[in-house]
Coordinates of C-alpha atoms in Angstrom, one line a residue:
Chain M
D211 CA 0.2 13.8 -5.5
A212 CA 2.1 15.7 -2.7
K213 CA 5.1 14.2 -1.0
T214 CA 5.1 13.2 2.7
T215 CA 7.9 13.2 5.3
Q216 CA 7.8 10.9 8.3
P217 CA 10.4 10.0 11.0
P218 CA 12.0 6.7 10.2
S219 CA 11.4 5.1 13.6
M220 CA 9.6 5.6 16.9
D221 CA 9.2 3.7 20.2
C222 CA 6.1 3.7 22.4
A223 CA 5.4 2.1 25.7
E224 CA 2.6 -0.5 25.8
G225 CA -0.6 1.1 27.0
R226 CA 0.4 4.6 26.2
A227 CA -0.7 6.7 23.2
A228 CA 1.4 6.5 20.1
N229 CA 1.6 9.8 18.1
L230 CA 2.9 9.4 14.6
P231 CA 3.6 12.7 12.8
C232 CA 3.6 13.3 9.1
N233 CA 4.5 16.5 7.1
H234 CA 2.8 17.2 3.8
S235 CA 3.6 20.9 3.3
T236 CA 2.7 20.8 -0.5
I237 CA -0.7 19.3 -0.1
S238 CA -3.4 20.5 -2.4
G239 CA -6.9 21.4 -1.6
N240 CA -8.4 18.2 -3.1
E241 CA -5.8 15.8 -1.5
Y242 CA -6.8 13.6 1.3
V243 CA -4.4 12.2 4.0
Y244 CA -4.4 8.4 4.3
W245 CA -2.7 6.2 6.8
Y246 CA -1.9 2.6 6.3
R247 CA 0.2 0.2 8.3
Q248 CA 2.2 -2.9 7.4
I249 CA 2.8 -5.6 10.1
H250 CA 5.8 -7.6 9.3
S251 CA 5.7 -9.3 5.9
Q252 CA 2.0 -8.8 5.5
G253 CA 0.2 -6.6 3.0
P254 CA -0.5 -3.0 4.1
Q255 CA -3.8 -2.4 6.0
Y256 CA -5.9 0.7 5.8
I257 CA -6.3 2.6 9.1
I258 CA -8.0 6.0 8.5
H259 CA -8.2 9.0 6.1
G260 CA -9.3 12.6 6.3
L261 CA -9.5 15.8 4.4
K262 CA -9.4 18.7 6.9
N263 CA -11.5 17.6 9.9
N264 CA -10.2 15.4 12.6
E265 CA -11.3 11.8 12.2
T266 CA -11.7 8.9 14.6
N267 CA -12.5 5.2 14.0
E268 CA -12.1 2.1 16.0
M269 CA -8.4 1.8 15.2
A270 CA -7.1 5.4 15.5
S271 CA -7.6 9.1 15.4
L272 CA -6.3 11.5 12.8
I273 CA -5.5 15.1 13.6
I274 CA -4.9 17.4 10.7
T275 CA -3.5 20.9 11.3
E276 CA -5.6 23.9 10.3
D277 CA -3.2 24.7 7.4
R278 CA -3.3 21.0 6.4
K279 CA 0.5 20.9 6.1
S280 CA 0.9 18.2 8.7
S281 CA -1.1 15.5 10.5
T282 CA -0.7 13.1 13.4
L283 CA -2.0 9.6 13.7
I284 CA -2.9 8.6 17.2
L285 CA -3.1 5.1 18.5
P286 CA -4.7 5.8 21.9
H287 CA -3.6 2.7 23.8
A288 CA -0.8 1.0 21.9
T289 CA -0.4 -2.7 22.2
L290 CA 2.4 -5.0 21.1
R291 CA 0.3 -5.9 18.0
D292 CA 0.6 -2.3 16.9
T293 CA 4.3 -2.8 16.2
A294 CA 4.4 -2.1 12.4
V295 CA 5.5 0.3 9.7
Y296 CA 3.0 3.2 9.3
Y297 CA 2.7 5.0 6.0
C298 CA 1.2 8.4 5.5
I299 CA 0.0 9.1 2.0
V300 CA -1.6 12.1 0.4
R301 CA -3.8 11.5 -2.6
A302 CA -6.4 13.4 -4.6
R303 CA -9.9 12.1 -4.5
P304 CA -11.3 11.3 -6.9
N305 CA -8.1 10.3 -8.6
T306 CA -8.5 8.9 -12.1
G307 CA -5.2 7.1 -11.8
N308 CA -6.1 6.0 -8.3
Q309 CA -2.4 5.6 -7.5
F310 CA -1.1 5.4 -3.9
Y311 CA 2.5 6.4 -3.5
F312 CA 4.0 4.7 -0.4
G313 CA 7.2 6.2 1.0
T314 CA 9.4 4.4 3.6
G315 CA 7.0 5.1 6.5
T316 CA 7.7 5.1 10.3
S317 CA 8.6 1.9 12.0
L318 CA 6.8 1.9 15.3
T319 CA 8.0 -0.4 18.0
V320 CA 5.7 -0.9 21.0
I321 CA 7.8 -1.8 24.1
P322 CA 6.4 -4.0 26.9
Chain I
N14 CA -15.5 -12.8 0.7
A15 CA -11.9 -14.1 0.3
G16 CA -10.8 -10.6 -0.5
V17 CA -7.5 -10.4 -2.5
T18 CA -5.7 -13.7 -3.0
Q19 CA -2.3 -14.2 -4.5
T20 CA -0.4 -17.3 -5.7
P21 CA 2.2 -18.6 -5.2
K22 CA 3.3 -17.5 -1.7
F23 CA 6.9 -18.3 -2.4
R24 CA 8.9 -18.9 -5.6
I25 CA 12.6 -19.3 -6.5
L26 CA 13.5 -18.7 -10.1
K27 CA 16.7 -19.0 -12.1
I28 CA 18.0 -16.1 -14.1
G29 CA 16.2 -15.9 -17.4
Q30 CA 13.2 -18.0 -16.4
S31 CA 9.6 -16.7 -16.7
M32 CA 6.7 -16.9 -14.4
T33 CA 3.2 -15.4 -13.8
L34 CA 2.1 -14.2 -10.4
Q35 CA -1.6 -14.6 -10.0
C36 CA -3.9 -12.2 -8.3
T37 CA -7.7 -12.5 -7.9
Q38 CA -10.2 -10.4 -6.0
D39 CA -13.9 -11.2 -5.3
M40 CA -15.1 -7.8 -4.3
N41 CA -16.0 -6.6 -7.9
H42 CA -13.4 -3.8 -7.6
N43 CA -12.5 -2.0 -10.8
Y44 CA -9.1 -0.9 -9.8
M45 CA -6.2 -3.3 -9.2
Y46 CA -2.5 -2.8 -8.6
W47 CA 0.8 -4.5 -8.5
Y48 CA 3.5 -3.3 -6.1
R49 CA 6.9 -4.6 -5.3
Q50 CA 8.6 -4.1 -1.9
D51 CA 12.4 -4.6 -1.6
P52 CA 13.9 -5.3 1.9
G53 CA 13.6 -2.3 4.2
M54 CA 11.9 -0.2 1.6
G55 CA 8.4 1.1 0.9
L56 CA 6.1 -0.2 -1.8
K57 CA 6.6 0.8 -5.4
L58 CA 3.9 0.6 -8.0
I59 CA 4.6 -1.6 -11.0
Y60 CA 1.4 -1.6 -13.0
Y61 CA -2.2 -0.8 -12.3
S62 CA -5.6 -1.3 -14.0
V63 CA -8.7 0.8 -13.9
G64 CA -10.9 -1.9 -15.3
A65 CA -11.1 -5.0 -17.5
G66 CA -9.0 -4.4 -20.7
I67 CA -7.3 -1.2 -19.3
T68 CA -3.8 -1.2 -17.8
D69 CA -1.1 1.4 -17.3
K70 CA 2.4 1.6 -16.1
G71 CA 3.4 2.7 -12.6
E72 CA 6.8 3.8 -11.2
V73 CA 8.8 0.6 -12.0
P74 CA 7.3 -1.3 -15.0
N75 CA 10.4 -2.5 -16.7
G76 CA 10.7 -6.3 -16.9
Y77 CA 7.1 -6.9 -16.2
N78 CA 3.8 -7.2 -18.1
V79 CA 0.2 -7.4 -17.1
S80 CA -3.2 -8.2 -18.5
R81 CA -6.7 -7.6 -17.3
S82 CA -9.2 -9.8 -19.2
T83 CA -11.7 -10.0 -16.3
T84 CA -12.6 -7.8 -13.4
E85 CA -11.5 -10.5 -11.0
D86 CA -8.0 -11.3 -12.3
F87 CA -4.9 -9.3 -12.7
P88 CA -1.8 -11.5 -13.4
L89 CA 1.7 -10.1 -13.4
R90 CA 4.2 -11.7 -15.9
L91 CA 8.0 -11.7 -15.5
E92 CA 9.5 -12.7 -18.9
L93 CA 13.3 -12.9 -18.2
A94 CA 13.8 -13.0 -14.5
A95 CA 16.8 -11.0 -13.2
P96 CA 18.3 -10.9 -9.6
S97 CA 17.1 -7.3 -9.4
Q98 CA 13.5 -8.6 -9.4
T99 CA 14.0 -10.4 -6.1
S100 CA 11.4 -8.8 -4.0
V101 CA 8.0 -9.3 -2.3
Y102 CA 5.1 -8.6 -4.7
F103 CA 1.8 -7.4 -3.4
C104 CA -1.5 -7.2 -5.4
A105 CA -4.2 -4.8 -4.3
S106 CA -7.7 -3.7 -5.3
L107 CA -9.6 -0.5 -4.7
G108 CA -13.3 -0.1 -4.3
Q109 CA -15.3 3.0 -5.2
G110 CA -17.1 3.3 -2.0
P111 CA -14.6 3.5 0.9
D112 CA -11.8 4.4 -1.5
T113 CA -9.3 2.3 0.4
Q114 CA -7.0 -0.4 -0.9
Y115 CA -7.2 -4.0 0.0
F116 CA -4.0 -6.0 -0.2
G117 CA -3.2 -9.6 -0.8
P118 CA -0.8 -11.6 1.4
G119 CA 2.1 -11.2 -1.0
T120 CA 4.4 -13.4 -3.1
R121 CA 8.0 -13.7 -2.0
L122 CA 10.2 -14.1 -5.2
T123 CA 13.9 -14.9 -5.2
V124 CA 15.8 -14.9 -8.5
L125 CA 19.2 -16.7 -8.3

């Protein structure tokens, strides 16, 4: 599975959009981009995933560049409860090993 | 559904002691995983299983053993606890449909 690079930390004002970038320049054609988040001491929580089209769900939007070498997770109206570590993962699907490799992620702090 | 449950929530072990971390899921998922997370770090895969009777090593398997006798249960065994195994342990399962992992609440283990 391809490696990902994320900034270690970011701040965002409450009510504003939080844009979390991820670089995955070695991504292969069959690899999806997944985003998870981990709120302090809890197990990670799935947010969204996509292949090449932009995706939106009730939690967030995922924008993937045309060359698929980077993506951005957008939390449209950040709240204090969105303070968490956000992990960007690329993974082939289907993947017979079904392994997810978590890096160190981006620590997002939402400021009142 | 209770989802993924883990017991115990906390445990302190002395060096050389043994213990089993329990993990159970009620979603009939074939794939299950054990991760460890050291302070300030991302998750590292210890072992995983693609179904009952089938297990395989992840990134950091040394010092651990697993078994998968049923679809529901995936216990993690520490035979000779060492201080380096002080960590938070997360169990997760993966369904075929949405292809997303569901995590348990974690077990916080301290080895003194």
